[in-house]
CSV table of C-alpha atoms in Angstrom, one decimal:
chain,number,residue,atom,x,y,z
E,1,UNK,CA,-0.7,-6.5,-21.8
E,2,UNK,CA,-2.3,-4.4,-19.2
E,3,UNK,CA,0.2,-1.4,-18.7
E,4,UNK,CA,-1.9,-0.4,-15.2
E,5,UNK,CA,-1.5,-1.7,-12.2
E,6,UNK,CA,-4.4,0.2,-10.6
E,7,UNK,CA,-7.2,1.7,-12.1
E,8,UNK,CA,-10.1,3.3,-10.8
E,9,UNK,CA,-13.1,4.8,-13.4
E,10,UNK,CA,-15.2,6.9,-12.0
E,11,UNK,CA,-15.8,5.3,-8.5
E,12,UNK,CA,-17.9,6.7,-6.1
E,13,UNK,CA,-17.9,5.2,-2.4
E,14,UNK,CA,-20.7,5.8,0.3
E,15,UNK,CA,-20.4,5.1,3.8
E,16,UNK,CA,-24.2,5.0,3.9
E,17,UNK,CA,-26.0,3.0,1.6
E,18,UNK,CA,-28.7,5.7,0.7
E,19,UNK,CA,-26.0,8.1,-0.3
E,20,UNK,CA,-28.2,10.9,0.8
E,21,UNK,CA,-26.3,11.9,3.8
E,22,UNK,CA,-24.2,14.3,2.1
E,23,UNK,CA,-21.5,13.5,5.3
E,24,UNK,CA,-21.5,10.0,4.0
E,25,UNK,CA,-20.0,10.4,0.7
E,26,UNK,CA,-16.2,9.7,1.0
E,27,UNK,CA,-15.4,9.5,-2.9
E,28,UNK,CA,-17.1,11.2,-6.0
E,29,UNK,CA,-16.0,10.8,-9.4
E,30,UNK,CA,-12.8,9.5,-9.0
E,31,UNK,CA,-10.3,9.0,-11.7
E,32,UNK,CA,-7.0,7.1,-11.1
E,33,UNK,CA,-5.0,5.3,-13.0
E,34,UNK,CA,-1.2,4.1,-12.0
E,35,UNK,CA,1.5,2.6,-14.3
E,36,UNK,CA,2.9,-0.7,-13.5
E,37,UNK,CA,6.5,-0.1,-11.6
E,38,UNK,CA,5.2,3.6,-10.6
E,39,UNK,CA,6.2,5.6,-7.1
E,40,UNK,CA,3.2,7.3,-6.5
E,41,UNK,CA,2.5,9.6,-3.4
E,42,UNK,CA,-1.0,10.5,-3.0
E,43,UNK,CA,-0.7,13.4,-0.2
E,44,UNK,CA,-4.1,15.4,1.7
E,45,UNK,CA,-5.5,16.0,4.9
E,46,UNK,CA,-7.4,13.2,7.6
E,47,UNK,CA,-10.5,12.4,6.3
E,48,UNK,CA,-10.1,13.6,2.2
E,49,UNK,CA,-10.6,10.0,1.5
E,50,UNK,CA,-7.2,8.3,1.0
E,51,UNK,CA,-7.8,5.5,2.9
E,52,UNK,CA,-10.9,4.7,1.3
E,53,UNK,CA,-9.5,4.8,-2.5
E,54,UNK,CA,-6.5,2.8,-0.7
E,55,UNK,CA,-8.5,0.0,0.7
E,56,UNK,CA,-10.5,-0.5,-3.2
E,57,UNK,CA,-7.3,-1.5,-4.5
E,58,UNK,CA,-7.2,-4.3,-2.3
E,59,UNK,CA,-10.7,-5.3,-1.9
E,60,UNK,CA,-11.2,-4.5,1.5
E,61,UNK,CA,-14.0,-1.5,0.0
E,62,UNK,CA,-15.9,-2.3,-3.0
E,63,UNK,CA,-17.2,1.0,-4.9
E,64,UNK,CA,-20.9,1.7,-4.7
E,65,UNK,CA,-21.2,3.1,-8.0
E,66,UNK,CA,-17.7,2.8,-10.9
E,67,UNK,CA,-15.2,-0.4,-11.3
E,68,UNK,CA,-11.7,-0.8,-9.7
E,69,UNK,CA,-9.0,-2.9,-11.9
E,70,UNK,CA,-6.0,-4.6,-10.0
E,71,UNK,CA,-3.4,-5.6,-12.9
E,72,UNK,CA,-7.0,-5.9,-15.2
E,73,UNK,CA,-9.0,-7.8,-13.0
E,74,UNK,CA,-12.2,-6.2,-11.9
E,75,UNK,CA,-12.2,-5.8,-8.1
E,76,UNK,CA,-16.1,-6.7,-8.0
E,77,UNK,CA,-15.1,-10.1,-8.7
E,78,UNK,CA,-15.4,-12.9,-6.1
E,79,UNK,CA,-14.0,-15.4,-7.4
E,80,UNK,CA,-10.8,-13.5,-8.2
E,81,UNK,CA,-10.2,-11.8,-4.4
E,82,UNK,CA,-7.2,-13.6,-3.2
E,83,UNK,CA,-5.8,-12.9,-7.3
E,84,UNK,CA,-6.2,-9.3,-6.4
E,85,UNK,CA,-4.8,-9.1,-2.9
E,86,UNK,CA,-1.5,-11.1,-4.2
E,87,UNK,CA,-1.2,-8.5,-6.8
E,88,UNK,CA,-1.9,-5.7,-4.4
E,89,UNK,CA,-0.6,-6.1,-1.0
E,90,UNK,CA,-1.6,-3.5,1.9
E,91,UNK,CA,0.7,-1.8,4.9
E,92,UNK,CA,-1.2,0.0,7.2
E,93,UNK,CA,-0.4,2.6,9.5
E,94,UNK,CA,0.2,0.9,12.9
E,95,UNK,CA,1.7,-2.5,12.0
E,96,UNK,CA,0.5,-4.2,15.4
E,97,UNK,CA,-2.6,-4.2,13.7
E,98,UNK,CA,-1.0,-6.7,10.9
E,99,UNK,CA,1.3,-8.8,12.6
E,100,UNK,CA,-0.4,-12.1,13.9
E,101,UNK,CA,2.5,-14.5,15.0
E,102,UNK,CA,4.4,-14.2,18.2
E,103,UNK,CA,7.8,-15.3,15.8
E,104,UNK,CA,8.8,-12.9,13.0
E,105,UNK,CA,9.2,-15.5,10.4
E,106,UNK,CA,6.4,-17.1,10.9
E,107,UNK,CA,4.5,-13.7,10.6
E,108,UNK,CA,6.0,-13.8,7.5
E,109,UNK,CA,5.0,-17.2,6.4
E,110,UNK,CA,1.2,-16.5,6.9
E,111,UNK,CA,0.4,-15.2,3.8
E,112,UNK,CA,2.0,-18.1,1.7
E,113,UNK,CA,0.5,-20.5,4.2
E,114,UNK,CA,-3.0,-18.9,3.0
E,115,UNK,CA,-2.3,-19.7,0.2
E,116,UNK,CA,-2.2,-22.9,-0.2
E,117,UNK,CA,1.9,-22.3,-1.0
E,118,UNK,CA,4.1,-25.4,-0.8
E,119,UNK,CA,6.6,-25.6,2.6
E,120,UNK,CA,9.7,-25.5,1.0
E,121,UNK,CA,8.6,-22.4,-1.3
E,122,UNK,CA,6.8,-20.6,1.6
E,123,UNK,CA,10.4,-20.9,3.4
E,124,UNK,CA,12.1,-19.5,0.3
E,125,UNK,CA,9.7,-16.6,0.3
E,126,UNK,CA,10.3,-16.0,4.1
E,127,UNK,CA,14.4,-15.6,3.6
E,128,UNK,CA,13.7,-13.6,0.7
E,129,UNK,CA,11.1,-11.0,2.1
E,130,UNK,CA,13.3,-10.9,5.4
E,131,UNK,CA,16.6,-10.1,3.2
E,132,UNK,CA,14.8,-7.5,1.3
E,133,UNK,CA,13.8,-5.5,4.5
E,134,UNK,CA,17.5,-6.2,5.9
E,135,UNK,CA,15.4,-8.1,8.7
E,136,UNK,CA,17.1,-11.4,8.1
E,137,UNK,CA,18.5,-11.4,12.1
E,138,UNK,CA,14.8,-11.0,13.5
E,139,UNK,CA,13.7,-14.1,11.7
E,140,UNK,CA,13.4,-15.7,15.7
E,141,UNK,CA,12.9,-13.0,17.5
E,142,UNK,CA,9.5,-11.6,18.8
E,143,UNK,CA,7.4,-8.8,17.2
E,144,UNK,CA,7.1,-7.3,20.2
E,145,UNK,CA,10.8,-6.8,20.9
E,146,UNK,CA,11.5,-5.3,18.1
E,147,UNK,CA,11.1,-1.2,17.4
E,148,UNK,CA,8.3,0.0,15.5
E,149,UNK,CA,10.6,0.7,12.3
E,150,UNK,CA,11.5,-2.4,12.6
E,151,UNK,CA,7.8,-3.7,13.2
E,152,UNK,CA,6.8,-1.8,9.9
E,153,UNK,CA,9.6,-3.9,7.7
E,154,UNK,CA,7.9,-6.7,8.9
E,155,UNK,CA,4.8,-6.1,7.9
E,156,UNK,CA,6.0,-5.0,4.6
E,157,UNK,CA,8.3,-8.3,4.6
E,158,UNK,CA,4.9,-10.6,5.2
E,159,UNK,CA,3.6,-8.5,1.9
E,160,UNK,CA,6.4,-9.3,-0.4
E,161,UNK,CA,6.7,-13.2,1.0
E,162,UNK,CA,2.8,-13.0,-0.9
E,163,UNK,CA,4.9,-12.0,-4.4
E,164,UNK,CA,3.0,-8.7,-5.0
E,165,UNK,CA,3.3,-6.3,-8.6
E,166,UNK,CA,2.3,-3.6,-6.0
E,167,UNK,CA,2.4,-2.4,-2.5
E,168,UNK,CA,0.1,0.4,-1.0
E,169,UNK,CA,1.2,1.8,2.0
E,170,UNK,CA,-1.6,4.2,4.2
E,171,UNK,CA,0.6,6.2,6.3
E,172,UNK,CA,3.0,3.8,7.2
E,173,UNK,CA,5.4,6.1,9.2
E,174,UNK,CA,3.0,8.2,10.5
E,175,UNK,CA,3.4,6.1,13.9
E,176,UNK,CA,7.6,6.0,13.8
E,177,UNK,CA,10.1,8.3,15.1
E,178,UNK,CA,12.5,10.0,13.0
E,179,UNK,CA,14.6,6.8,12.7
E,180,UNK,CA,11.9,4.3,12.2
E,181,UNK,CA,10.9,7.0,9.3
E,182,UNK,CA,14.3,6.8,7.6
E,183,UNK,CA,14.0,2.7,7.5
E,184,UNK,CA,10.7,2.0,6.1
E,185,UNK,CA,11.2,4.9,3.4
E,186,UNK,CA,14.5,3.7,2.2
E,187,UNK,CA,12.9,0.2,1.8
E,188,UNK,CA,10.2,0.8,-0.3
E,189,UNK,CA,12.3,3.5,-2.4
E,190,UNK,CA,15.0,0.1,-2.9
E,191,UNK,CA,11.5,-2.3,-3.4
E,192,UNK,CA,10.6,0.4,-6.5
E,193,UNK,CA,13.9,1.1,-7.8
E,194,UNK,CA,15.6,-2.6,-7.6
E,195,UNK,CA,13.2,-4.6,-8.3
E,196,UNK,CA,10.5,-2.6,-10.1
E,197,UNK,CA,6.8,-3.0,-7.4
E,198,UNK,CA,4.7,-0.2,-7.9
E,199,UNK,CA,4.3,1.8,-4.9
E,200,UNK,CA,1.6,3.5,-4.2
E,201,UNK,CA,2.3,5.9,-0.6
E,202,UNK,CA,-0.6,7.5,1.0
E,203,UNK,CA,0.6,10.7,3.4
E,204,UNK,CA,-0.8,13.8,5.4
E,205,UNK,CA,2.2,15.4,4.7
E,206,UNK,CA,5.3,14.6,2.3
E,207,UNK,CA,8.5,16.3,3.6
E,208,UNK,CA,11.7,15.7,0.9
E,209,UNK,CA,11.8,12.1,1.6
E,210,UNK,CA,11.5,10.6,-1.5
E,211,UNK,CA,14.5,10.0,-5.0
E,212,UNK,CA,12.3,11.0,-8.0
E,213,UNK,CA,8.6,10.7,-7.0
E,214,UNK,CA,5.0,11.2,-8.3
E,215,UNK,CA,3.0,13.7,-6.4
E,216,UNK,CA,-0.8,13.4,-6.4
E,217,UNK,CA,-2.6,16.1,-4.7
E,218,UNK,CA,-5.8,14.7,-3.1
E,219,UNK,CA,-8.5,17.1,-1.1
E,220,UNK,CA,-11.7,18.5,-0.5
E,221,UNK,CA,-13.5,21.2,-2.3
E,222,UNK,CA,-16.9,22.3,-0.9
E,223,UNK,CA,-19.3,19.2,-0.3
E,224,UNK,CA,-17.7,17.2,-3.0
E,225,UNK,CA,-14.4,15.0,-3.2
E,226,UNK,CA,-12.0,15.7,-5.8
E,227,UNK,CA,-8.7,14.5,-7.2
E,228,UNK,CA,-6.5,17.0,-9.1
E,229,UNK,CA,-6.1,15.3,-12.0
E,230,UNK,CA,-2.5,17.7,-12.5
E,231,UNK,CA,0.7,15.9,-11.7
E,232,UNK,CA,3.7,16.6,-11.1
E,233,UNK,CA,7.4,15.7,-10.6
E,234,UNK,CA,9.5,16.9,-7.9
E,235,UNK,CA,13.0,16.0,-8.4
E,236,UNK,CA,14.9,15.5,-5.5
E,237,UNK,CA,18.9,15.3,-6.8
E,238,UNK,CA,19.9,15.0,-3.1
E,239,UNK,CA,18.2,11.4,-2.2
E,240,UNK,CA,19.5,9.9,-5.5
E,241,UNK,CA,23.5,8.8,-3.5
């Protein structure tokens, strides 16, 4: 069994397909791997290419030179896309960018209805994604009345109702206020801790948020991209009530 839920070997990612521009290069010689039911928190400044190793593990960026592996299954594979972005589902900074319906429940329900998922399961899926966000009482309301913590759950709500191993997050709270923070990071520390999804938290700036987490320090040295390959617990006894 594969014990990786992501995997990256050696991936290199251009912006510009000559990959002479030295500007262009976002990612050199990147080596990742993350275990299956992992909290990861990759941390660096804008532009040190977080995003772009974020968006290979869902297939939205193919690597110009390396392979990717979602739960084993080579990312450069056509056939297998929608297999890899069930695995992997993605949360992205602003979540009026990801919701599409004008109900929350049926934002919910788009995924599954993609699909191909049978009505009474995609329903099941919908009441269980809402209860694990503790949105259950937004099912009829509209995304646009709600707060933007609360807009965030649902986007991480239409992510489970796809049954995902893992979920990557860019930034999600980097839009939220102090209380919109507190509610998405409490339910994707309960998502990794109760019911085991890798998580996988891309950050500017990581501020004692997190129970027992996996820091990965990610920035730029001189014209190249690196990843510090040295890890590191940070044990935070305080967050564990």
């Amino acid at each position: 069994m594969e014990s990786n839920m992501l995997n990256a070997d050696n991936v290199y990612f251009y912006y510009h397909k000559d990959g002479h521009d030295e500007n262009s290069i976002a990612l050199q010689g990147v080596d990742l791997k993350v275990k299956k039911g992992e909290f990861l928190v990759i941390i660096g400044h804008n532009g040190s290419g977080k995003s772009t190793i974020a968006k290979h593990f869902n297939s939205i960026l193919l690597p110009s030179q390396g392979d990717v592996y979602v739960d084993g299954i080579n990312t450069k594979e056509e056939d297998r896309l929608w297999d890899i972005r069930q695995r992997a589902g993605m949360v992205f900074q602003n979540p009026d960018n990801q919701i599409v319906a004008t109900i929350v429940e049926e934002d919910v329900a788009f995924g599954p209805e993609n699909l191909g998922v049978e009505p009474a399961e995609i329903r099941k899926r919908v009441d269980e994604a809402l209860a694990a966000v503790n949105m259950q009482d937004y099912a009829h309301h509209g995304p646009h009345l709600l707060s933007g913590g609360q807009k965030q759950r649902v986007a991480i709500a239409g992510v489970l109702a796809m049954k995902p191993d893992c979920i990557i997050l860019d930034e999600p709270t980097a839009m939220l206020d102090p209380s919109g923070r507190h509610e998405v990071i409490e339910t994707i520390k309960r998502l990794n801790k109760e019911d085991g999804i890798t998580i996988v938290l891309l950050h500017i700036l990581w501020k004692r948020q997190l129970m027992q987490i996996e820091l990965l320090l990610w920035k730029r040295e001189k014209s190249s991209w690196k990843v510090h390959q040295e890890r590191y617990f940070q044990k935070l006894e305080s967050l564990k009530k």
